[in-house]
PDB file of C-alpha atoms in Angstrom:
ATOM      1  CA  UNK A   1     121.702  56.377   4.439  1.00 43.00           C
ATOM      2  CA  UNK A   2     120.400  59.155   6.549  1.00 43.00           C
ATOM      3  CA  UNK A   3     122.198  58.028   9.352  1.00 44.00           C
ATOM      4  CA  UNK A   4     125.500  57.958   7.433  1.00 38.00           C
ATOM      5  CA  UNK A   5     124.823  61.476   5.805  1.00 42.00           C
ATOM      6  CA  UNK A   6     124.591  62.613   9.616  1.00 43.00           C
ATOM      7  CA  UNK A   7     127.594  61.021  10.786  1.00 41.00           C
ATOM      8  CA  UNK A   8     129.619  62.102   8.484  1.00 44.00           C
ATOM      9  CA  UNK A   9     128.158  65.674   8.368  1.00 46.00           C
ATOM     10  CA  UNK A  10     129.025  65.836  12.068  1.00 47.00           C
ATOM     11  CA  UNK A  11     132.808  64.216  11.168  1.00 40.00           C
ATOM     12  CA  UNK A  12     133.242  66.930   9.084  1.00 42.00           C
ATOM     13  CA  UNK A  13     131.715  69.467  11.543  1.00 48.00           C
ATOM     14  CA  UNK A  14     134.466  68.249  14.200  1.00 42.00           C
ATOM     15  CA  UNK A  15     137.079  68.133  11.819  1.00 44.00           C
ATOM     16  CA  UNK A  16     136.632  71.716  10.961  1.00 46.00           C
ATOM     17  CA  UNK A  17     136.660  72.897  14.812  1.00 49.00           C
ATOM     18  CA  UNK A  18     139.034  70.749  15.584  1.00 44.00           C
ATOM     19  CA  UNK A  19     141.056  72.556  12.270  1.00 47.00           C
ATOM     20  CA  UNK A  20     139.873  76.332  13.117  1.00 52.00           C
ATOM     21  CA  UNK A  21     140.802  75.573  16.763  1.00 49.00           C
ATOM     22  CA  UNK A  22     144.543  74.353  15.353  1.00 45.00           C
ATOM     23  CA  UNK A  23     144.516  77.574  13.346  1.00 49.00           C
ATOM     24  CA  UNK A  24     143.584  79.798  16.059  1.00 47.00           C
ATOM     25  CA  UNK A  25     146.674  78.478  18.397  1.00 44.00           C
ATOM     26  CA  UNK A  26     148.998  79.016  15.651  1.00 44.00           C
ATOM     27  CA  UNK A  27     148.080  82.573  14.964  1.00 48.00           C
ATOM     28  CA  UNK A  28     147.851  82.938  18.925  1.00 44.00           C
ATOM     29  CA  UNK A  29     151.706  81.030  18.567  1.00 42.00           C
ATOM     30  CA  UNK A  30     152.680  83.057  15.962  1.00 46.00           C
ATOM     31  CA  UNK A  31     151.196  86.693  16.932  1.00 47.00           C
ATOM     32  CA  UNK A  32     153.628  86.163  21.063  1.00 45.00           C
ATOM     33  CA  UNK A  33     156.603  85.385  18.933  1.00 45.00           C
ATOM     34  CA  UNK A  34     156.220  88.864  16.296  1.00 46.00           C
ATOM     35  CA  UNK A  35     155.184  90.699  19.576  1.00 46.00           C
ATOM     36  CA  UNK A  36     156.849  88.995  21.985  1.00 48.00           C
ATOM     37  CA  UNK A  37     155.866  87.896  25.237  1.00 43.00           C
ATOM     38  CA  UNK A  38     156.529  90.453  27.620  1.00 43.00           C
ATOM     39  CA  UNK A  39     156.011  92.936  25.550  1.00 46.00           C
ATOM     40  CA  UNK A  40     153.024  95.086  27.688  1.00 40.00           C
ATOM     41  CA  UNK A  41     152.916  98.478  25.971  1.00 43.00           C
ATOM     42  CA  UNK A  42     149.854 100.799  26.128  1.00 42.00           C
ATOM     43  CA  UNK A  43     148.649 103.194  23.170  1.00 36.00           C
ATOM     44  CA  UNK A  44     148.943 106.255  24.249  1.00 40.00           C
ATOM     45  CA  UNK A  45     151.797 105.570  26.754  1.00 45.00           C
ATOM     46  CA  UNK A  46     154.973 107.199  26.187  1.00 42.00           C
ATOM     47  CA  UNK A  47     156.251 105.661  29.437  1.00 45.00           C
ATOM     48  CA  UNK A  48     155.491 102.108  28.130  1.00 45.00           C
ATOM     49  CA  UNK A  49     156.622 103.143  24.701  1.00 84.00           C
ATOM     50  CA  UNK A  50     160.150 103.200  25.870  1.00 95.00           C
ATOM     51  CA  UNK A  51     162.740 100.451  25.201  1.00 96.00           C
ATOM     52  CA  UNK A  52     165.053  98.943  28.100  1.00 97.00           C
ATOM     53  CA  UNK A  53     168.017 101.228  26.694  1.00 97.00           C
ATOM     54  CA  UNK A  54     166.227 104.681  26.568  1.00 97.00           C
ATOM     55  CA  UNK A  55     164.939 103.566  30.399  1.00 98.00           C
ATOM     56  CA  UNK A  56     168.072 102.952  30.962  1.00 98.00           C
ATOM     57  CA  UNK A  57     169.891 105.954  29.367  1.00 97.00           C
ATOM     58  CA  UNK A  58     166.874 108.117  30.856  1.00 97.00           C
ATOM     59  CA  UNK A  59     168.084 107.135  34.158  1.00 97.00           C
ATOM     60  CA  UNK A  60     171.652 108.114  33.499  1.00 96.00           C
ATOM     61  CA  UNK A  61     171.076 111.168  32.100  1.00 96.00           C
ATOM     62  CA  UNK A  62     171.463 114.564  34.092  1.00 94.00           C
ATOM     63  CA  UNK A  63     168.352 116.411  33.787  1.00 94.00           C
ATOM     64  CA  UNK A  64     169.227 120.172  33.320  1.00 92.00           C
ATOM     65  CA  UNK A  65     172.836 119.067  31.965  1.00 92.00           C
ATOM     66  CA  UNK A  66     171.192 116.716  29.599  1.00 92.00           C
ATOM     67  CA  UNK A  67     174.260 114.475  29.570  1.00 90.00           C
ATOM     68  CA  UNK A  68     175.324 111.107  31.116  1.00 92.00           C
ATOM     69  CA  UNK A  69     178.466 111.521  34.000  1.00 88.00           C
ATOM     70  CA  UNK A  70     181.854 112.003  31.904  1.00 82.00           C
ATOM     71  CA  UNK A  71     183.015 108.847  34.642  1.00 85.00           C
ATOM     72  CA  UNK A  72     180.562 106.370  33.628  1.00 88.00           C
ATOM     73  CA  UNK A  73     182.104 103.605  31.421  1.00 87.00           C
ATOM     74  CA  UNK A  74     179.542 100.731  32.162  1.00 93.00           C
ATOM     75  CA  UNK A  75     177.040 102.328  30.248  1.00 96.00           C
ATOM     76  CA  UNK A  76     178.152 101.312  26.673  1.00 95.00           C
ATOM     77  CA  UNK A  77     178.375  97.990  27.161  1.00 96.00           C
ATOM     78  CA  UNK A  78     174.569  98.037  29.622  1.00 97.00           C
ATOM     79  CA  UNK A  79     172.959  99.417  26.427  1.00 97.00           C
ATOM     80  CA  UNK A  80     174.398  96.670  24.143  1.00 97.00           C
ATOM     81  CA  UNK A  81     172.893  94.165  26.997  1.00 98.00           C
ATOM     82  CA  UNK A  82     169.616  95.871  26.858  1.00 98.00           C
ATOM     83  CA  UNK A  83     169.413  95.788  23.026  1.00 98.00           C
ATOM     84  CA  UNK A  84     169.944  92.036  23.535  1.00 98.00           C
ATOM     85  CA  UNK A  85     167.385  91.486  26.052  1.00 98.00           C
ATOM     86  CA  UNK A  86     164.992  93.304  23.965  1.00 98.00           C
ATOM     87  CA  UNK A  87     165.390  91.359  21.134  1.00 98.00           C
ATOM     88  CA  UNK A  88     164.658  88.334  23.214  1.00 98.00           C
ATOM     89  CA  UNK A  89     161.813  89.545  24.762  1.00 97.00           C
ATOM     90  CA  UNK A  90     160.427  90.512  21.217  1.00 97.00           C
ATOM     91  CA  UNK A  91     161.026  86.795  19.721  1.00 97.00           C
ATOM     92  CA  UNK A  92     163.490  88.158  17.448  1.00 98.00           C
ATOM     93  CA  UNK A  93     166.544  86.032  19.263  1.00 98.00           C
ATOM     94  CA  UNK A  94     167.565  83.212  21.078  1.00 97.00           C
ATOM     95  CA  UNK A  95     169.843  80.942  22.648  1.00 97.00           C
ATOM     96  CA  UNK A  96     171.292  77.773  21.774  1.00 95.00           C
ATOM     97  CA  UNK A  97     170.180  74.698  23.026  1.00 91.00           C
ATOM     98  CA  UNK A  98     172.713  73.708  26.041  1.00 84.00           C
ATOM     99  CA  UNK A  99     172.702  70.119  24.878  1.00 81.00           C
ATOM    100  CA  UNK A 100     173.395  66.838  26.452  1.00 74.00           C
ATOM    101  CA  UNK A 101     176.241  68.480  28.444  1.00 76.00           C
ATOM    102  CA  UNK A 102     174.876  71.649  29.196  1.00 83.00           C
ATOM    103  CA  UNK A 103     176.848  74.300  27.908  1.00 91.00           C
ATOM    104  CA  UNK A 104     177.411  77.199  30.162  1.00 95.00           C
ATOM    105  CA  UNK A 105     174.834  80.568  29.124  1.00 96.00           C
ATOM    106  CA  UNK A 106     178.452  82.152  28.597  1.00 96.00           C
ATOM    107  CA  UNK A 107     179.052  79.565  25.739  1.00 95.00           C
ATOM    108  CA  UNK A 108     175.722  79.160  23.953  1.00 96.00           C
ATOM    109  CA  UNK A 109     175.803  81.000  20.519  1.00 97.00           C
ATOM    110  CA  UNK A 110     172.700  83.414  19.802  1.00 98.00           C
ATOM    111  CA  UNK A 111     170.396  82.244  17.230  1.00 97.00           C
ATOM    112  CA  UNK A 112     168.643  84.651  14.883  1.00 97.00           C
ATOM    113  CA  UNK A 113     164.894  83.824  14.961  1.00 97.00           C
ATOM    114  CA  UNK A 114     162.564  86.912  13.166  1.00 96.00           C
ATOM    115  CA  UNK A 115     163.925  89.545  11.274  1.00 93.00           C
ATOM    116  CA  UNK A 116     160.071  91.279  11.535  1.00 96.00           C
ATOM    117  CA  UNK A 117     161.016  94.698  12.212  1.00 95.00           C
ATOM    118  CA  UNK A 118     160.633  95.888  15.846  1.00 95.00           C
ATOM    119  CA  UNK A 119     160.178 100.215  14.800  1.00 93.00           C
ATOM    120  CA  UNK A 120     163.359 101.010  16.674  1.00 95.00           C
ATOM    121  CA  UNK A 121     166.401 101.722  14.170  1.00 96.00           C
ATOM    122  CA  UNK A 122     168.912 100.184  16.313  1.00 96.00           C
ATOM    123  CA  UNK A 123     167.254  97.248  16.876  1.00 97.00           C
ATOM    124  CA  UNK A 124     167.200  96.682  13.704  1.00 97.00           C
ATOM    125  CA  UNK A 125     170.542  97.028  12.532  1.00 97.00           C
ATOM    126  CA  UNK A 126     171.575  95.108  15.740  1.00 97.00           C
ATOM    127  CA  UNK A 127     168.895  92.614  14.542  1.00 97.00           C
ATOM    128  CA  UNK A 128     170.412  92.243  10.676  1.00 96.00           C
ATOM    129  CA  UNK A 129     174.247  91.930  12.052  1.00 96.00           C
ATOM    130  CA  UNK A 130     172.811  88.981  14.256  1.00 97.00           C
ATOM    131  CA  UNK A 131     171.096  87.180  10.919  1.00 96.00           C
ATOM    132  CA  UNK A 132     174.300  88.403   8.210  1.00 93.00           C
ATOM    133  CA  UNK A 133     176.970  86.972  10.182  1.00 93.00           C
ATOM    134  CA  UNK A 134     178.589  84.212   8.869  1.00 90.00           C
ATOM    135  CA  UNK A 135     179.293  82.017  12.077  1.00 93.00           C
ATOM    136  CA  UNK A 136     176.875  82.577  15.627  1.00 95.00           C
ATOM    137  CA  UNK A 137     178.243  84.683  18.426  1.00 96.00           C
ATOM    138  CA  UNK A 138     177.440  84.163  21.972  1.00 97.00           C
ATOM    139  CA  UNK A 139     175.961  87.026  24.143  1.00 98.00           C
ATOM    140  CA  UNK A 140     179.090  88.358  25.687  1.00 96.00           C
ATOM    141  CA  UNK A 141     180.623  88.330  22.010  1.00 96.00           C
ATOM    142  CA  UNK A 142     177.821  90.385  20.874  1.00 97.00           C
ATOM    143  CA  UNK A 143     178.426  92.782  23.537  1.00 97.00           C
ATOM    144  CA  UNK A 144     181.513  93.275  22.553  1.00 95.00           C
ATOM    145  CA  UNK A 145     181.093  93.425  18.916  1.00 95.00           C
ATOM    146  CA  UNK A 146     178.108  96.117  19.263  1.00 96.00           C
ATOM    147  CA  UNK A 147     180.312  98.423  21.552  1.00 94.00           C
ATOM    148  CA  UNK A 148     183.263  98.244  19.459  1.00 89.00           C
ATOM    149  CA  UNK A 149     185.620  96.600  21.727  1.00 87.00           C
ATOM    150  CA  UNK A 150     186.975  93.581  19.767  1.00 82.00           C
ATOM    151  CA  UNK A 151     190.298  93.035  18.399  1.00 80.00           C
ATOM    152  CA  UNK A 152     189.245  91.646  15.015  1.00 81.00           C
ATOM    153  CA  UNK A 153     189.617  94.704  12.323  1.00 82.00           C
ATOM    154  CA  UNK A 154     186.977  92.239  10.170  1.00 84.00           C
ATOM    155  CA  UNK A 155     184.512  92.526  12.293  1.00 88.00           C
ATOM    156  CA  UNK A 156     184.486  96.617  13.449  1.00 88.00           C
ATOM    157  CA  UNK A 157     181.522  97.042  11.044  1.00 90.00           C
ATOM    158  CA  UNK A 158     179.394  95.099  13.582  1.00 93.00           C
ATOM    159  CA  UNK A 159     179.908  98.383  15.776  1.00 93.00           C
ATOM    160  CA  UNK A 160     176.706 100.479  16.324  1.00 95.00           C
ATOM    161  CA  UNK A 161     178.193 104.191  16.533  1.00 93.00           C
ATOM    162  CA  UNK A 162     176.763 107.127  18.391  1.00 94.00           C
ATOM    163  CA  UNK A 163     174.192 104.867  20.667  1.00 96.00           C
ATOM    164  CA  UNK A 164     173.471 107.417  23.413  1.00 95.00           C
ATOM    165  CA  UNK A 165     173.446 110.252  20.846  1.00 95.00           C
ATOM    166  CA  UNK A 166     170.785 108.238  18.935  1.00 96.00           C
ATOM    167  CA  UNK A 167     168.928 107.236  21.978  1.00 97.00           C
ATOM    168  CA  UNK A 168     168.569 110.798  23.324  1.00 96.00           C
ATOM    169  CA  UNK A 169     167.370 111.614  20.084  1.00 95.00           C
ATOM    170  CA  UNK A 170     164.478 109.247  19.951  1.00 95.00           C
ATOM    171  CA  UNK A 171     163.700 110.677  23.525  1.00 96.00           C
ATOM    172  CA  UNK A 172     163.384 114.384  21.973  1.00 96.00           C
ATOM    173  CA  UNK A 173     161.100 112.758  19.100  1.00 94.00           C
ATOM    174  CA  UNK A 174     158.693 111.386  22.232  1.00 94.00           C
ATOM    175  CA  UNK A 175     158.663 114.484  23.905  1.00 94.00           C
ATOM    176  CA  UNK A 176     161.158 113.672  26.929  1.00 96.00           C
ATOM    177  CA  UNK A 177     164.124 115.445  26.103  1.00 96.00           C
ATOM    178  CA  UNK A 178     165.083 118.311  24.601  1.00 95.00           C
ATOM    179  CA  UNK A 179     168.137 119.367  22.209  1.00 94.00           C
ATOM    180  CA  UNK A 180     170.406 122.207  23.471  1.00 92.00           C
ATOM    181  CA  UNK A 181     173.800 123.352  23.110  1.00 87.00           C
ATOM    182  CA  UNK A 182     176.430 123.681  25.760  1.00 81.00           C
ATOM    183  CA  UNK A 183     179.719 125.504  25.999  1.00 77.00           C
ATOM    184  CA  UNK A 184     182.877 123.470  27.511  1.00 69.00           C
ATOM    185  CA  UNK A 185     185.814 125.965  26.761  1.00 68.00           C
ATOM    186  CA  UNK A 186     187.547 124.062  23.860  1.00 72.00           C
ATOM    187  CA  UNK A 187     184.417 122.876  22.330  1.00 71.00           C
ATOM    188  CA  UNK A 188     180.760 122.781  21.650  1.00 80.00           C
ATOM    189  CA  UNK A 189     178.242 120.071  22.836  1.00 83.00           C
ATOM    190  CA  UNK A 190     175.063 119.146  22.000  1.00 90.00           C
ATOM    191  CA  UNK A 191     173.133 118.201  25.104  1.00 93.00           C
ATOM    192  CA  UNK A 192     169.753 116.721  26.019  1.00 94.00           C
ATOM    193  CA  UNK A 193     168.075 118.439  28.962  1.00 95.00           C
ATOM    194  CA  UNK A 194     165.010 116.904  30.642  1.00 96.00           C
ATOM    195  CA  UNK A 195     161.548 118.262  29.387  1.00 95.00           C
ATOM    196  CA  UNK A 196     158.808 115.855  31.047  1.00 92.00           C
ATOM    197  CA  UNK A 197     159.801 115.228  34.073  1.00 94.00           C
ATOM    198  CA  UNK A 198     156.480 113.053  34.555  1.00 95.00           C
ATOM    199  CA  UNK A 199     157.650 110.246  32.646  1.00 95.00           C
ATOM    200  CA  UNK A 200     161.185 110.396  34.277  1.00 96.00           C
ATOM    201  CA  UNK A 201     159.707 110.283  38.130  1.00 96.00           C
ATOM    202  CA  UNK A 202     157.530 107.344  36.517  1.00 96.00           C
ATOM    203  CA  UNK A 203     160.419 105.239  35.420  1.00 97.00           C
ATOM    204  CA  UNK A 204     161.676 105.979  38.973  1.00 97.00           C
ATOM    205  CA  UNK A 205     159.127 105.438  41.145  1.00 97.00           C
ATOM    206  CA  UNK A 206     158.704 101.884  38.703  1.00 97.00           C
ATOM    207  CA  UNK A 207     161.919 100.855  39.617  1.00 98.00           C
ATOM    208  CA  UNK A 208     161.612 101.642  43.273  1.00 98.00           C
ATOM    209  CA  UNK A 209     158.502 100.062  43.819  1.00 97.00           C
ATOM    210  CA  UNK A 210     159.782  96.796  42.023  1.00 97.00           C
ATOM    211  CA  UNK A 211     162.350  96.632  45.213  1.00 97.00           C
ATOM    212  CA  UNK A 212     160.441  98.233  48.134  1.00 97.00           C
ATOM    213  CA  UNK A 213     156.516  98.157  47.978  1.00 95.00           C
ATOM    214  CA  UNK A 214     155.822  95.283  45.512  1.00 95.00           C
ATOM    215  CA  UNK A 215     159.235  93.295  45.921  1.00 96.00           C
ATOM    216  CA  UNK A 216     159.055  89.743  45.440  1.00 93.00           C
ATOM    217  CA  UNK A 217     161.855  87.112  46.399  1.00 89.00           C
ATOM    218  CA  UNK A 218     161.719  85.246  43.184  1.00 94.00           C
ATOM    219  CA  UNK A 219     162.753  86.823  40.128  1.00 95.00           C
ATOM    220  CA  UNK A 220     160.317  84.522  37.922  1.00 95.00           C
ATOM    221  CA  UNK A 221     157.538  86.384  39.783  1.00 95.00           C
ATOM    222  CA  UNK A 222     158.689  89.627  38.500  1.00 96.00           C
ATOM    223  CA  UNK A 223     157.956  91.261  35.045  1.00 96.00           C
ATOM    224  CA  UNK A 224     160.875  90.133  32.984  1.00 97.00           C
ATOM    225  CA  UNK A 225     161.410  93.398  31.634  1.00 96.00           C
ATOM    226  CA  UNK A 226     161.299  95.404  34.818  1.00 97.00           C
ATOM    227  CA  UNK A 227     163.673  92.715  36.289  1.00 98.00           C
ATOM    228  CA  UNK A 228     166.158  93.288  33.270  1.00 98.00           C
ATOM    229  CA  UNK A 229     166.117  97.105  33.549  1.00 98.00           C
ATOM    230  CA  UNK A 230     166.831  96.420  37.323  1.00 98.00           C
ATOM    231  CA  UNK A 231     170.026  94.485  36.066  1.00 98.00           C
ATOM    232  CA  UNK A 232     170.875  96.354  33.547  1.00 98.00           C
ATOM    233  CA  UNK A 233     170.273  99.921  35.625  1.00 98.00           C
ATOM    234  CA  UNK A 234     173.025  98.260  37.765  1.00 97.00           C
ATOM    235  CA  UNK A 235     175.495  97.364  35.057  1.00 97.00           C
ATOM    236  CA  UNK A 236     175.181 100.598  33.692  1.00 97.00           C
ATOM    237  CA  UNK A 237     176.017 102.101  37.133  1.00 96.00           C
ATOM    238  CA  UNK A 238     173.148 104.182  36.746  1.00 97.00           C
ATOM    239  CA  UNK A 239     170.747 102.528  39.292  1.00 97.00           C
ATOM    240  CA  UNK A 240     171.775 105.016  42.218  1.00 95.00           C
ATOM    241  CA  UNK A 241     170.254 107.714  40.295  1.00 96.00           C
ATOM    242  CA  UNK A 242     166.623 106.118  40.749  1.00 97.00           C
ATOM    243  CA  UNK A 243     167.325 105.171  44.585  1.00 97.00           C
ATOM    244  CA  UNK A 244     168.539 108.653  45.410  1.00 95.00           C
ATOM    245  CA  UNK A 245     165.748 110.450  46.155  1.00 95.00           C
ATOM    246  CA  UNK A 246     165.224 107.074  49.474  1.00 97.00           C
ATOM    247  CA  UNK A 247     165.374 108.198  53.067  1.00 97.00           C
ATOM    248  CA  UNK A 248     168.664 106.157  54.511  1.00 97.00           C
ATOM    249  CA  UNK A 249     166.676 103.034  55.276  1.00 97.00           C
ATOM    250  CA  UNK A 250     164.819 102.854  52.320  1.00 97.00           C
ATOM    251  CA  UNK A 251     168.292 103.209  50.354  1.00 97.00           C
ATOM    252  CA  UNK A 252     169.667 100.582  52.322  1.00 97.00           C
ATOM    253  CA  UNK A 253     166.972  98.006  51.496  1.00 98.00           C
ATOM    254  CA  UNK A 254     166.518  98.929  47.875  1.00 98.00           C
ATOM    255  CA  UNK A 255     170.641  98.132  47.457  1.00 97.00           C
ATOM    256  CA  UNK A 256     170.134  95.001  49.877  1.00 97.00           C
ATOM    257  CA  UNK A 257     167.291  93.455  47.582  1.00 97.00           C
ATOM    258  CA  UNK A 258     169.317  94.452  44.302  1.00 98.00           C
ATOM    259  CA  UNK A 259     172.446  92.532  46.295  1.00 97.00           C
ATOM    260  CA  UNK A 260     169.824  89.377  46.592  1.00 97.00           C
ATOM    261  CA  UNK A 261     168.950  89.767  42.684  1.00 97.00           C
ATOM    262  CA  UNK A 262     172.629  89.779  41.758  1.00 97.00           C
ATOM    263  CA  UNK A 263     173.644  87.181  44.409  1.00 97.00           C
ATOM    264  CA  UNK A 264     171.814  84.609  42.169  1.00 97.00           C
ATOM    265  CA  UNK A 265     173.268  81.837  39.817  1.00 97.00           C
ATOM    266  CA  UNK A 266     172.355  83.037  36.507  1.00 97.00           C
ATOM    267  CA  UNK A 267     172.961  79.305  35.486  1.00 96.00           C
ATOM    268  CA  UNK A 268     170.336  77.890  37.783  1.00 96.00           C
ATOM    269  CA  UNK A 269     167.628  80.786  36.922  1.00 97.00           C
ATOM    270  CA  UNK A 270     167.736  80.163  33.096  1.00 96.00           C
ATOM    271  CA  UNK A 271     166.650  76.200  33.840  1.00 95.00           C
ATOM    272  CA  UNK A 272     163.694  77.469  35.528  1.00 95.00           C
ATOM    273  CA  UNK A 273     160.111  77.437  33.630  1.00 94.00           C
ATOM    274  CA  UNK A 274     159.501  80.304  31.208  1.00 93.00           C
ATOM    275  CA  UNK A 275     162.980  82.034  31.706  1.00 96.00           C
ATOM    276  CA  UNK A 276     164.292  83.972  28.854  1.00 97.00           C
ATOM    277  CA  UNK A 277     167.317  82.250  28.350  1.00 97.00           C
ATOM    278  CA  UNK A 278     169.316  85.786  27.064  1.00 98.00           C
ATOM    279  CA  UNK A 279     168.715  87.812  29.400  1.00 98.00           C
ATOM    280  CA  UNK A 280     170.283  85.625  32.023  1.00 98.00           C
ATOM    281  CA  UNK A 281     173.181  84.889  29.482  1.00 98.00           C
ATOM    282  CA  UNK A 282     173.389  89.007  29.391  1.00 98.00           C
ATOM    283  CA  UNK A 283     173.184  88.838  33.592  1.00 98.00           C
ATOM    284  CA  UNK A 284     176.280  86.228  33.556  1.00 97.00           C
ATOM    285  CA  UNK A 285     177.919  88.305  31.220  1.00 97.00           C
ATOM    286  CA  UNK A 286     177.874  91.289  33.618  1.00 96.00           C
ATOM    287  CA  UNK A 287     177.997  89.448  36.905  1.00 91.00           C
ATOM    288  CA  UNK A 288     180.662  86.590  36.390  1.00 80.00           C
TER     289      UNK A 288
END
């Protein structure tokens, strides 16, 4: 009787480790998907603190003009991207499964996963059109939907209006921009001059490391989020501004690596293990 009392004390015992252990891999499970994987912020931080499309509009910006170059019209559509790609990296989106056939990344619909709010407005508006409408989009739709640029007068609400405005604004409220206004003859513009010029060098001297001093040939090596602001620096035509300050030969081999990063088959890079399957969809969307 004894005996039995023990065994079954201890099947009990193992039962509940073997439960709490269960338990403690879903929270684990569940706590990467609210966070997100590559998310790697710091308290304290306001360099880490920034989203892919403030580093990217941060990059674009003139820093005593406080505007982005009247010429550049990549950079609407490169902030839609990043808001993508920082959805995905957050757990808040996805990509459709290619199926038996495979479907081409251009094809594959997004999927809404989490609607946990990420504490960025835009995000989350982005985020709610992506779980209200009535039929999936794929990536390049979204894109297009976001930044206006669609045809459909039924869909214009999915538009997200005054984006760089916005952005520069939640740069002022962390204490890298300012708010000034500027003069143009005919009319009056409110501009965003640089204030800490600490955190812009940073995001500089990040993105020139990732392609001189620490560059690695595989992109899987690299921190998915530096590697899509790398991309999406590109698409936005704003990457020159961070490889400027190179002496000729470090120039040249900064744009040679990018070359070998946008050389790739975004089709073969999103089969490989833990690639995020959206930000190669918003790569192919920019590089096809």
């Amino acid at each position: 009787m004894t005996s039995l009392t023990q065994r079954s004390s201890g099947l009990v015992q193992r039962r509940t480790e073997a439960s709490r252990n269960e338990r403690a891999a879903e929270g684990e499970e569940e706590e990467r998907d609210r966070d997100g994987q590559e998310e790697d912020e710091r308290a304290g931080d306001k360099e880490a603190r920034l989203t892919l499309m403030e580093e990217v509009l941060l990059l674009g910006l003139k820093d005593r003009e406080g505007y982005t170059s009247f010429w550049n019209d990549c950079i609407s559509a490169g902030l839609r991207g990043c808001m993508l790609i920082e959805l995905a990296l957050r757990g808040r989106i996805s990509l459709e499964s290619g199926g038996m056939r495979r479907k081409s990344l251009l094809a594959r619909k997004v999927l809404f996963k989490s609607d946990a709010p990420t504490g960025d407005v835009m995000l989350d508006e982005a985020l709610k059109h992506i779980k209200e409408t009535p039929t999936p989009e794929t990536v390049q739709s979204w894109i297009e939907l976001l930044s206006g640029e669609t045809w459909n007068p039924l869909k214009l609400h999915f538009q997200l209006r005054n984006v760089r405005e916005r952005l520069a604004k939640n740069l002022v409220e962390k204490g890298v921009l300012t708010t000034e206004k500027q003069n143009f003859l005919l009319f009056d513009m409110t501009t965003h001059p640089l204030t800490n010029n600490n955190i812009k060098q940073r995001l500089i001297k990040k993105v020139q490391e990732a392609v001189l001093d620490k560059w690695v040939k595989d992109p899987h090596r690299m921190d998915k989020r530096l590697l899509a602001l790398i991309y999406l620096a590109h698409s936005s035509d704003v990457i020159e501004n961070a490889f400027a300050p190179l002496l000729d030969d470090q120039y040249d081999l900064a744009m040679k690596r990018v070359r070998q990063l946008l050389d790739l088959d975004p089709e073969v890079e999103s089969t490989k293990p833990n690639a995020n399957e959206i930000l190669w969809a918003v790569v192919s969307t920019f590089t096809k």
